[in-house]
Amino acid sequence: MKQLFTTSCLVMALLLLQSQAEAQPTHGITFRENFYNYVTPQPDKADWKDIFSNSEGKGIELAYNRRLARHTWLLVPVKFGKATILDDNDNRRINNVLGNLDLMIQENLFKHGNFITPTLGLGVGSTYNFTTGDFDFNIPAALGFNIRLVENVYVNAQTQYRFSTNNNPGWHHGVGVVVYFGNEDRDEDGIVDKEDKCPDVAGVAALMGCPDRDSDGITDADDKCPDLAGTLAMMGCPDKDSDGITDADDACPEVAGIVAFKGCPDTDSDGITDADDKCPTEAGPVANMGCPIRDRDSDGVVDAEDACPDQKGPASTRGCPDRDSDGVADKDDACPDKKGDSMHKGCPDTDGDGIYDMDDRCVDVAGPASNRGCPEIKKEDRARVELAVKAVQFESGKAILLTKSYKVLDDVAAVLKSYPYYSLDLRGHTDSQGDEKMNHDLSHARAKACYDYLISKGIAASRLTSEGFGETKPIADNMYAPGRALNRRVEFDLIVK
C-alpha cells in the first residue's frame, strides 16, 4: 500500500515539475465520487438495470490532468474506496478496501471552454485489494462529459469499465469537479498567454507569439507587406535590388536605382535614366539623348547619330557620303555616281523606259520590261538568225562549214553587231545514225565551228556560247531521211543576259 501511494505521488510530482519547466500546456485536477459495482452485471449475466441500483461500494478519486495536444490529455487518477465483492470460493459477499492507480489518455471532443464537452478515455491501470493483498492489472475504458460552471471549472460525470486480468471486471461510475489551471494558451500556438504578445492570434515563438505570415521575422502588425517577405529596413516589404525603394514603388525592381527616378538607375548621373539614355555610361545633355556631343569627322552630324562617324557626309544620309547627292548614301547606292532615288537604291532610269538602271540590261537604250529593258529585235532581223538553223550546212559527217553557209553566218554577225546588248547561244544536234559518242562530239564540233566563224567576224567571245547535244534532242522522227535531215542542225538563240 505504501509503495503504491509513494509511486502515485512521484508520478504526479514529476509531471507537475515538467509542466512548470515547460510552462506551456494546461493542467487540471479532477475530484470525483465513484460508485463501484463488482457484482452486477457479471460478465456472463449482465443486468444493465442494476448498474446504479445495486452499486456495491463507493470511493473517491483524485486525478492530475495534463494536456498533450489540442484535445488530448494525459490523466493520472488515484482512487480509494470500499466495495462488496462476491467471493468465488464460498459465494459470500466480502467487504474489500480497494486502491487504483491508472495512466490514461483522454480525448476531449470539443475545444476547451465549450459549455459541454464529451470525453473518451482509454489506458492502463491497476487495482490493489488492501483486504486480501491481491494485485490486479486493468485496462480502463471511459466515457464522460464536462459541463462548464465558470472559467476553468467544470462538473464532470464519467462511466468507466475496467477490464481485469484476474476476471474481476467492474464498473466505476463517478460524478465530480474538474479544475484547470496553469498557463493558458488561448490561440494554441505553443506560447503561454502570459508570454504571448498576441494571445488571441496564433504566432511564432521568435516573435513572442505574434503572427508572421511571410516568415520574414517581422510581425504582421508591423509589416507593411505581411504577405511578401521583406526586410526590417523596408518595414517588411521586399527590396530585391537593395536600393532602399520597395519593389512595389520601384519602377526598376531588379536593378538598383535612385529615389528621383523611382528606383531606376542613372549610371552616368546626367539626369537621364539608363533606359532612356542612348549613352548610359557617358554623361550628355537631354537634347542629345544623354550622349556627349562628339563629331569625329566634323561633318556636323554628332557621332551618336552618325552612321559613318569617320567619313564626312550630309545629315540627309545620317553623316554618310553621297557622291551623286541623291539622298542615298554611297554604301547603300547601287549607282553611287548617278543620281537616282531611294526607292530604286539610288539608281536612275537613264533611257527613260520605266526600268531603273539597277535592273535594266540596256541602260542607254529603251526597251520593255519583258526584255529586261533592252530593245526588241526586229522581226526581219530575227528571221535572218532563225534562217541560219536551216541554212547552215556542213560536209557530211564532219564539222567543216560548206561555203554557202558563210553568207548565212555573215547575216547573223551583222544582226549581233546591230544589237550589242544581245548574246547568242549555239547548240549543235545530230540524227541518230552512228555511234552516240561520235554524234555528241560531232554536234559539239559543228556548234564550235559556227562560234569560231562569228568570232572571226568581230563578235566578242563573251557574247557567244556553244554546246553539243548529239542525238538526245530530236525534233523529228529519225526513222526517215527527211526527219533525220531536220535533226541535223545548229540552233541560234538570241538572248539578253
Coordinates of C-alpha atoms in Angstrom, one line a residue:
M1 CA 0.0 0.0 0.0
K2 CA 2.8 2.4 0.9
Q3 CA 4.6 1.6 -2.3
L4 CA 1.6 2.2 -4.4
F5 CA 0.9 5.6 -2.7
T6 CA 4.5 6.6 -3.0
T7 CA 4.6 5.7 -6.7
S8 CA 1.5 7.7 -7.3
C9 CA 2.9 10.8 -5.6
L10 CA 6.2 10.5 -7.5
V11 CA 4.4 10.3 -10.9
M12 CA 2.3 13.3 -10.1
A13 CA 5.3 15.3 -8.8
L14 CA 7.4 14.6 -11.9
L15 CA 4.5 15.6 -14.2
L16 CA 4.0 18.9 -12.2
L17 CA 7.7 19.7 -12.3
Q18 CA 7.8 19.1 -16.0
S19 CA 4.8 21.3 -16.6
Q20 CA 6.4 24.1 -14.6
A21 CA 9.6 23.7 -16.7
E22 CA 7.7 23.8 -20.0
A23 CA 5.1 26.3 -18.7
Q24 CA 3.0 25.7 -21.9
P25 CA 0.3 23.0 -21.5
T26 CA -2.9 23.4 -19.5
H27 CA -3.1 21.4 -16.3
G28 CA -6.0 20.2 -14.3
I29 CA -7.1 18.4 -11.1
T30 CA -10.2 16.2 -11.1
F31 CA -12.1 15.2 -7.9
R32 CA -14.9 12.6 -8.2
E33 CA -17.0 10.4 -6.0
N34 CA -17.2 7.0 -7.5
F35 CA -19.8 4.2 -7.3
Y36 CA -18.4 0.7 -7.6
N37 CA -20.1 -2.3 -9.0
Y38 CA -18.2 -5.6 -9.0
V39 CA -21.2 -7.9 -8.6
T40 CA -23.7 -6.8 -11.3
P41 CA -23.5 -7.1 -14.1
Q42 CA -21.5 -10.3 -14.1
P43 CA -19.7 -11.0 -17.4
D44 CA -21.9 -14.0 -18.1
K45 CA -25.3 -12.5 -17.0
A46 CA -25.3 -8.7 -17.5
D47 CA -28.3 -7.0 -16.0
W48 CA -27.9 -3.4 -17.1
K49 CA -30.8 -2.1 -14.9
D50 CA -28.7 -2.9 -11.8
I51 CA -25.7 -0.9 -12.6
F52 CA -26.7 2.0 -10.3
S53 CA -29.4 0.5 -8.1
N54 CA -27.1 -2.4 -6.9
S55 CA -23.9 -0.5 -6.6
E56 CA -21.7 -2.4 -4.2
G57 CA -19.4 0.4 -2.9
K58 CA -18.2 3.9 -3.0
G59 CA -14.9 5.7 -3.2
I60 CA -13.1 8.9 -4.0
E61 CA -10.9 9.8 -7.0
L62 CA -8.2 12.4 -7.4
A63 CA -6.6 12.8 -10.8
Y64 CA -3.9 15.0 -12.3
N65 CA -4.6 16.1 -15.9
R66 CA -2.1 17.3 -18.4
R67 CA -2.8 18.5 -21.9
L68 CA -0.6 16.8 -24.5
A69 CA -2.1 18.2 -27.7
R70 CA -5.1 20.4 -28.7
H71 CA -7.7 18.0 -27.4
T72 CA -5.6 15.2 -26.0
W73 CA -4.9 14.9 -22.2
L74 CA -2.8 12.6 -20.1
L75 CA -4.6 11.6 -16.8
V76 CA -3.1 10.0 -13.7
P77 CA -6.1 9.1 -11.5
V78 CA -5.7 7.7 -7.9
K79 CA -8.7 6.1 -6.3
F80 CA -9.5 4.7 -2.8
G81 CA -12.8 3.1 -1.8
K82 CA -14.7 0.3 -0.4
A83 CA -16.6 -2.4 -2.4
T84 CA -18.5 -5.6 -1.6
I85 CA -17.2 -8.3 -3.9
L86 CA -18.6 -11.8 -4.3
D87 CA -16.1 -14.5 -3.2
D88 CA -15.9 -17.1 -5.9
N89 CA -14.9 -19.9 -3.4
D90 CA -17.9 -19.8 -1.0
N91 CA -20.2 -17.4 -2.8
R92 CA -20.0 -14.9 0.2
R93 CA -20.1 -11.1 -0.2
I94 CA -17.0 -9.7 1.4
N95 CA -16.2 -6.0 2.1
N96 CA -12.9 -5.0 0.5
V97 CA -10.8 -1.9 0.6
L98 CA -9.5 -1.1 -2.9
G99 CA -7.0 1.3 -4.4
N100 CA -6.4 2.1 -8.0
L101 CA -3.6 3.8 -9.9
D102 CA -4.1 4.4 -13.6
L103 CA -2.4 6.1 -16.6
M104 CA -5.0 7.2 -19.2
I105 CA -5.2 9.1 -22.5
Q106 CA -8.4 11.2 -22.7
E107 CA -9.7 12.9 -25.8
N108 CA -11.9 16.0 -25.2
L109 CA -14.0 16.0 -28.3
F110 CA -14.7 19.8 -28.3
K111 CA -12.5 22.8 -27.8
H112 CA -11.5 23.8 -24.3
G113 CA -14.0 26.3 -22.9
N114 CA -17.2 24.9 -24.5
F115 CA -20.2 24.7 -22.3
I116 CA -20.4 20.9 -22.7
T117 CA -17.5 18.7 -23.9
P118 CA -17.9 14.9 -24.3
T119 CA -14.8 12.8 -23.4
L120 CA -13.4 9.4 -24.3
G121 CA -10.7 7.7 -22.3
L122 CA -8.5 4.5 -22.5
G123 CA -5.5 3.5 -20.5
V124 CA -3.7 1.0 -18.3
G125 CA -4.1 0.7 -14.6
S126 CA -4.1 -1.4 -11.5
T127 CA -6.3 -2.4 -8.6
Y128 CA -4.8 -3.3 -5.2
N129 CA -7.0 -5.0 -2.7
F130 CA -5.9 -3.9 0.8
T131 CA -8.1 -6.5 2.4
T132 CA -6.7 -9.5 0.6
G133 CA -3.4 -8.2 -0.6
D134 CA -4.2 -9.1 -4.2
F135 CA -3.0 -7.0 -7.2
D136 CA -4.9 -6.9 -10.4
F137 CA -3.8 -5.4 -13.8
N138 CA -6.7 -3.5 -15.5
I139 CA -7.5 -1.8 -18.8
P140 CA -9.9 1.1 -18.0
A141 CA -12.1 2.4 -20.8
A142 CA -14.2 5.6 -20.0
L143 CA -17.0 7.7 -21.4
G144 CA -18.0 11.0 -19.9
F145 CA -18.7 14.7 -20.3
N146 CA -17.7 18.1 -18.8
I147 CA -20.2 20.8 -18.1
R148 CA -18.7 24.3 -17.7
L149 CA -19.7 26.2 -14.5
V150 CA -17.2 29.1 -14.6
E151 CA -13.9 29.7 -16.4
N152 CA -11.7 26.6 -16.0
V153 CA -14.2 24.9 -13.6
Y154 CA -16.4 22.0 -14.9
V155 CA -18.8 19.5 -13.5
N156 CA -17.8 16.0 -14.6
A157 CA -19.6 12.8 -15.0
Q158 CA -17.9 9.6 -16.1
T159 CA -18.7 5.9 -16.6
Q160 CA -15.7 3.6 -16.7
Y161 CA -15.5 -0.1 -17.3
R162 CA -12.3 -1.9 -16.1
F163 CA -11.2 -5.0 -17.9
S164 CA -9.4 -7.3 -15.5
T165 CA -6.7 -9.9 -15.9
N166 CA -8.0 -11.8 -12.8
N167 CA -11.5 -12.0 -14.1
N168 CA -12.7 -9.2 -11.7
P169 CA -14.1 -6.6 -14.1
G170 CA -16.0 -3.8 -12.7
W171 CA -17.9 -0.6 -13.3
H172 CA -16.8 2.8 -11.8
H173 CA -19.4 5.5 -12.1
G174 CA -18.3 8.9 -10.9
V175 CA -19.5 12.5 -10.5
G176 CA -17.2 15.3 -9.6
V177 CA -15.4 18.5 -10.5
V178 CA -12.5 19.3 -12.8
V179 CA -10.4 22.4 -12.2
Y180 CA -8.0 23.5 -14.9
F181 CA -5.0 25.8 -14.0
G182 CA -1.5 26.7 -15.1
N183 CA -0.5 28.7 -18.1
E184 CA -3.3 29.2 -20.7
D185 CA -2.6 29.3 -24.4
R186 CA -5.8 30.7 -25.9
D187 CA -4.6 30.8 -29.5
E188 CA -3.0 27.3 -29.1
D189 CA 0.3 28.4 -30.7
G190 CA 2.5 26.7 -28.1
I191 CA 3.2 30.1 -26.3
V192 CA 1.5 30.7 -23.0
D193 CA -0.7 33.7 -22.8
K194 CA 1.4 35.5 -20.1
E195 CA 4.4 35.4 -22.5
D196 CA 2.3 35.8 -25.7
K197 CA 2.1 39.4 -27.1
C198 CA -0.7 38.3 -29.4
P199 CA -2.6 35.8 -27.2
D200 CA -5.7 35.6 -29.4
V201 CA -3.8 35.0 -32.7
A202 CA -1.5 32.1 -33.3
G203 CA 2.1 33.1 -33.9
V204 CA 5.7 32.1 -33.6
A205 CA 7.9 31.9 -30.6
A206 CA 10.6 34.1 -32.2
L207 CA 8.1 37.0 -32.2
M208 CA 6.7 36.2 -28.8
G209 CA 3.5 34.6 -30.2
C210 CA 2.7 37.2 -32.8
P211 CA 1.9 36.0 -36.4
D212 CA 4.4 36.4 -39.3
R213 CA 2.6 35.2 -42.4
D214 CA 5.5 35.8 -44.8
S215 CA 8.1 34.5 -42.3
D216 CA 10.4 37.5 -42.7
G217 CA 10.9 38.0 -38.9
I218 CA 8.6 41.0 -38.7
T219 CA 5.2 40.7 -37.1
D220 CA 2.2 41.2 -39.3
A221 CA 1.1 44.2 -37.2
D222 CA 4.4 46.0 -38.0
D223 CA 4.8 44.6 -41.5
K224 CA 3.7 46.9 -44.4
C225 CA 3.8 43.9 -46.7
P226 CA 2.6 41.0 -44.5
D227 CA 2.2 38.5 -47.4
L228 CA 5.6 39.3 -49.0
A229 CA 8.9 38.5 -47.3
G230 CA 10.9 41.7 -46.9
T231 CA 13.5 43.4 -44.7
L232 CA 13.3 45.3 -41.4
A233 CA 14.7 48.4 -43.1
M234 CA 11.8 48.3 -45.6
M235 CA 9.3 47.6 -42.7
G236 CA 8.7 44.1 -44.0
C237 CA 8.4 44.9 -47.7
P238 CA 10.7 43.3 -50.3
D239 CA 13.5 45.3 -52.0
K240 CA 15.2 42.9 -54.4
D241 CA 17.8 45.3 -55.7
S242 CA 18.6 46.7 -52.2
D243 CA 18.3 50.3 -53.4
G244 CA 16.2 51.4 -50.5
I245 CA 13.0 51.5 -52.5
T246 CA 10.4 48.8 -52.0
D247 CA 9.6 46.7 -55.0
A248 CA 6.0 47.9 -55.1
D249 CA 7.2 51.5 -55.5
D250 CA 10.3 50.6 -57.6
A251 CA 9.9 51.1 -61.4
C252 CA 13.1 49.0 -61.9
P253 CA 12.9 46.4 -59.1
E254 CA 15.7 44.2 -60.5
V255 CA 18.3 47.0 -60.8
A256 CA 19.4 49.3 -58.1
G257 CA 18.5 52.9 -58.7
I258 CA 17.7 56.2 -57.1
V259 CA 14.6 57.8 -55.5
A260 CA 14.5 60.6 -58.0
F261 CA 13.8 58.1 -60.8
K262 CA 11.5 55.7 -58.8
G263 CA 14.3 53.2 -58.3
C264 CA 15.7 53.3 -61.9
P265 CA 19.4 53.8 -62.4
D266 CA 21.3 56.7 -63.9
T267 CA 24.8 55.3 -64.3
D268 CA 26.4 58.4 -65.7
S269 CA 24.4 60.8 -63.4
D270 CA 23.4 63.0 -66.3
G271 CA 19.8 63.2 -65.2
I272 CA 18.5 60.7 -67.7
T273 CA 17.6 57.1 -66.7
D274 CA 19.7 54.4 -68.3
A275 CA 16.6 53.1 -70.1
D276 CA 16.1 56.4 -71.9
D277 CA 19.9 57.2 -72.2
K278 CA 21.5 56.3 -75.5
C279 CA 24.9 56.6 -73.8
P280 CA 24.2 55.3 -70.3
T281 CA 27.8 55.3 -69.2
E282 CA 28.8 58.7 -70.6
A283 CA 27.1 61.9 -69.4
G284 CA 25.4 64.0 -72.0
P285 CA 22.6 66.6 -72.4
V286 CA 18.9 65.7 -72.7
A287 CA 18.9 67.3 -76.1
N288 CA 21.4 64.8 -77.3
M289 CA 19.5 61.9 -75.6
G290 CA 22.2 61.5 -72.9
C291 CA 25.2 61.2 -75.2
P292 CA 28.1 63.6 -75.2
I293 CA 28.3 65.9 -78.2
R294 CA 31.1 64.4 -80.4
D295 CA 31.7 64.7 -84.2
R296 CA 34.9 62.8 -85.2
D297 CA 34.6 63.6 -88.9
S298 CA 33.5 67.2 -88.4
D299 CA 30.5 66.9 -90.8
G300 CA 28.0 68.5 -88.4
V301 CA 26.4 65.1 -87.5
V302 CA 27.2 64.0 -84.0
D303 CA 28.7 60.6 -83.6
A304 CA 25.7 59.2 -81.7
E305 CA 23.6 59.9 -84.9
D306 CA 26.3 59.4 -87.5
A307 CA 26.0 56.1 -89.4
C308 CA 29.5 56.9 -90.8
P309 CA 31.3 58.7 -87.9
D310 CA 34.7 58.6 -89.7
Q311 CA 33.5 59.8 -93.1
K312 CA 32.0 63.1 -93.9
G313 CA 28.5 63.2 -95.2
P314 CA 25.3 65.2 -95.0
A315 CA 22.6 64.9 -92.4
S316 CA 20.2 63.7 -95.1
T317 CA 22.2 60.4 -95.2
R318 CA 23.0 60.3 -91.5
G319 CA 26.5 61.6 -92.0
C320 CA 27.5 59.1 -94.7
P321 CA 28.9 60.2 -98.1
D322 CA 26.6 60.7 -101.1
R323 CA 28.7 61.5 -104.2
D324 CA 25.7 61.9 -106.5
S325 CA 23.7 63.9 -103.9
D326 CA 20.6 61.9 -104.5
G327 CA 19.8 61.3 -100.8
V328 CA 21.0 57.7 -100.9
A329 CA 24.3 57.1 -99.0
D330 CA 27.0 55.7 -101.2
K331 CA 27.1 52.5 -99.1
D332 CA 23.5 51.8 -100.0
D333 CA 23.6 53.3 -103.5
A334 CA 23.6 50.7 -106.4
C335 CA 24.5 53.7 -108.7
P336 CA 26.7 55.9 -106.5
D337 CA 27.8 58.2 -109.3
K338 CA 24.4 58.6 -111.0
K339 CA 21.6 60.5 -109.3
G340 CA 18.6 58.3 -108.6
D341 CA 16.1 57.8 -105.8
S342 CA 15.8 55.8 -102.6
M343 CA 13.0 53.7 -104.0
H344 CA 15.4 52.2 -106.5
K345 CA 18.6 52.0 -104.4
G346 CA 19.8 55.4 -105.7
C347 CA 19.7 54.4 -109.4
P348 CA 18.2 56.5 -112.2
D349 CA 16.3 55.4 -115.3
T350 CA 18.8 56.7 -117.9
D351 CA 16.9 55.6 -121.0
G352 CA 13.5 56.5 -119.6
D353 CA 11.9 53.2 -120.3
G354 CA 10.5 52.8 -116.8
I355 CA 13.1 50.3 -115.8
Y356 CA 15.7 51.6 -113.4
D357 CA 19.3 51.2 -114.2
M358 CA 19.9 48.7 -111.5
D359 CA 17.5 46.2 -113.2
D360 CA 18.0 47.4 -116.8
R361 CA 20.3 45.3 -119.0
C362 CA 20.3 48.1 -121.6
V363 CA 20.6 51.3 -119.5
D364 CA 21.2 53.6 -122.5
V365 CA 18.6 52.1 -124.9
A366 CA 14.9 51.9 -124.1
G367 CA 13.3 48.5 -124.1
P368 CA 10.3 46.7 -122.5
A369 CA 10.4 45.1 -119.1
S370 CA 9.7 41.7 -120.7
N371 CA 13.1 42.1 -122.5
R372 CA 14.8 43.3 -119.3
G373 CA 14.9 46.9 -120.6
C374 CA 16.6 46.1 -123.9
P375 CA 15.0 46.8 -127.3
E376 CA 13.2 44.1 -129.1
I377 CA 14.9 42.6 -132.3
K378 CA 13.1 43.5 -135.5
K379 CA 11.1 40.6 -137.0
E380 CA 13.2 40.6 -140.2
D381 CA 16.5 40.5 -138.2
R382 CA 15.2 37.7 -136.0
A383 CA 14.2 35.9 -139.2
R384 CA 17.7 36.2 -140.6
V385 CA 19.0 34.5 -137.4
E386 CA 16.3 31.8 -137.4
L387 CA 17.2 31.0 -141.1
A388 CA 20.6 30.0 -140.1
V389 CA 19.2 27.0 -138.3
K390 CA 18.2 25.5 -141.6
A391 CA 20.7 27.2 -144.0
V392 CA 24.0 26.5 -142.2
Q393 CA 25.4 23.2 -143.6
F394 CA 28.4 21.1 -143.1
E395 CA 30.3 18.5 -145.0
S396 CA 28.8 15.0 -144.4
G397 CA 29.9 13.5 -141.1
K398 CA 32.3 16.5 -140.5
A399 CA 32.3 19.8 -138.8
I400 CA 33.5 21.7 -141.8
L401 CA 31.2 24.5 -143.0
L402 CA 30.1 24.5 -146.6
T403 CA 31.0 27.7 -148.5
K404 CA 27.3 28.5 -148.9
S405 CA 26.9 28.7 -145.1
Y406 CA 29.3 31.7 -144.9
K407 CA 26.7 34.2 -146.2
V408 CA 24.1 33.0 -143.6
L409 CA 26.6 33.4 -140.7
D410 CA 27.6 36.8 -142.0
D411 CA 24.0 37.9 -141.7
V412 CA 23.9 36.5 -138.1
A413 CA 27.1 38.5 -137.3
A414 CA 25.5 41.6 -138.8
V415 CA 22.4 41.2 -136.6
L416 CA 24.6 40.8 -133.4
K417 CA 26.5 44.0 -134.3
S418 CA 23.2 45.8 -134.7
Y419 CA 22.1 44.6 -131.2
P420 CA 25.1 44.8 -129.0
Y421 CA 23.1 44.0 -125.8
Y422 CA 22.2 40.5 -127.1
S423 CA 24.2 37.3 -126.8
L424 CA 23.9 34.2 -128.9
D425 CA 23.7 30.6 -127.6
L426 CA 24.9 28.0 -130.3
R427 CA 23.6 24.4 -129.8
G428 CA 24.6 21.6 -132.0
H429 CA 22.4 18.5 -132.7
T430 CA 22.7 15.3 -134.9
D431 CA 20.4 12.5 -136.1
S432 CA 20.6 9.0 -134.5
Q433 CA 22.7 7.4 -137.2
G434 CA 26.1 6.2 -136.0
D435 CA 27.7 5.9 -132.6
E436 CA 26.2 8.0 -129.8
K437 CA 29.5 9.4 -128.5
M438 CA 30.6 10.2 -132.1
N439 CA 27.3 12.1 -132.6
H440 CA 27.8 14.0 -129.4
D441 CA 31.4 15.1 -130.4
L442 CA 30.2 16.0 -133.9
S443 CA 27.4 18.2 -132.6
H444 CA 29.7 20.0 -130.3
A445 CA 32.3 20.5 -133.1
R446 CA 29.7 21.9 -135.5
A447 CA 28.4 24.4 -132.9
K448 CA 32.1 25.4 -132.2
A449 CA 32.7 25.9 -135.9
C450 CA 29.9 28.4 -136.1
Y451 CA 31.2 30.0 -132.8
D452 CA 34.7 30.4 -134.3
Y453 CA 33.4 31.9 -137.6
L454 CA 31.4 34.5 -135.8
I455 CA 34.4 35.5 -133.7
S456 CA 36.4 35.8 -136.9
K457 CA 33.7 38.4 -138.0
G458 CA 34.4 40.6 -134.9
I459 CA 31.8 39.2 -132.4
A460 CA 33.2 39.2 -128.9
A461 CA 33.6 35.7 -127.4
S462 CA 31.9 36.9 -124.2
R463 CA 28.6 37.2 -126.2
L464 CA 28.8 33.6 -127.5
T465 CA 28.4 30.1 -126.0
S466 CA 28.5 26.8 -127.9
E467 CA 27.4 23.3 -126.8
G468 CA 26.6 20.0 -128.4
F469 CA 23.7 17.6 -127.5
G470 CA 24.3 14.9 -130.1
E471 CA 21.2 12.8 -130.8
T472 CA 19.5 13.5 -127.4
K473 CA 17.1 16.3 -128.6
P474 CA 15.5 15.3 -131.9
I475 CA 12.7 17.5 -133.4
A476 CA 11.6 14.9 -136.0
D477 CA 11.4 11.1 -136.5
N478 CA 14.9 9.6 -137.1
M479 CA 13.4 6.6 -139.0
Y480 CA 13.1 8.6 -142.2
A481 CA 15.5 10.7 -144.2
P482 CA 13.5 14.0 -144.0
G483 CA 13.3 13.7 -140.2
R484 CA 17.0 12.9 -139.9
A485 CA 17.8 16.0 -142.0
L486 CA 15.8 18.2 -139.7
N487 CA 17.5 16.7 -136.6
R488 CA 21.0 17.6 -138.1
R489 CA 21.0 21.3 -137.1
V490 CA 22.7 24.1 -135.2
E491 CA 20.3 26.3 -133.2
F492 CA 20.9 30.0 -132.8
D493 CA 19.2 31.5 -129.8
L494 CA 19.4 35.3 -129.2
I495 CA 19.1 36.2 -125.5
V496 CA 19.6 39.2 -123.2
K497 CA 21.9 38.2 -120.4

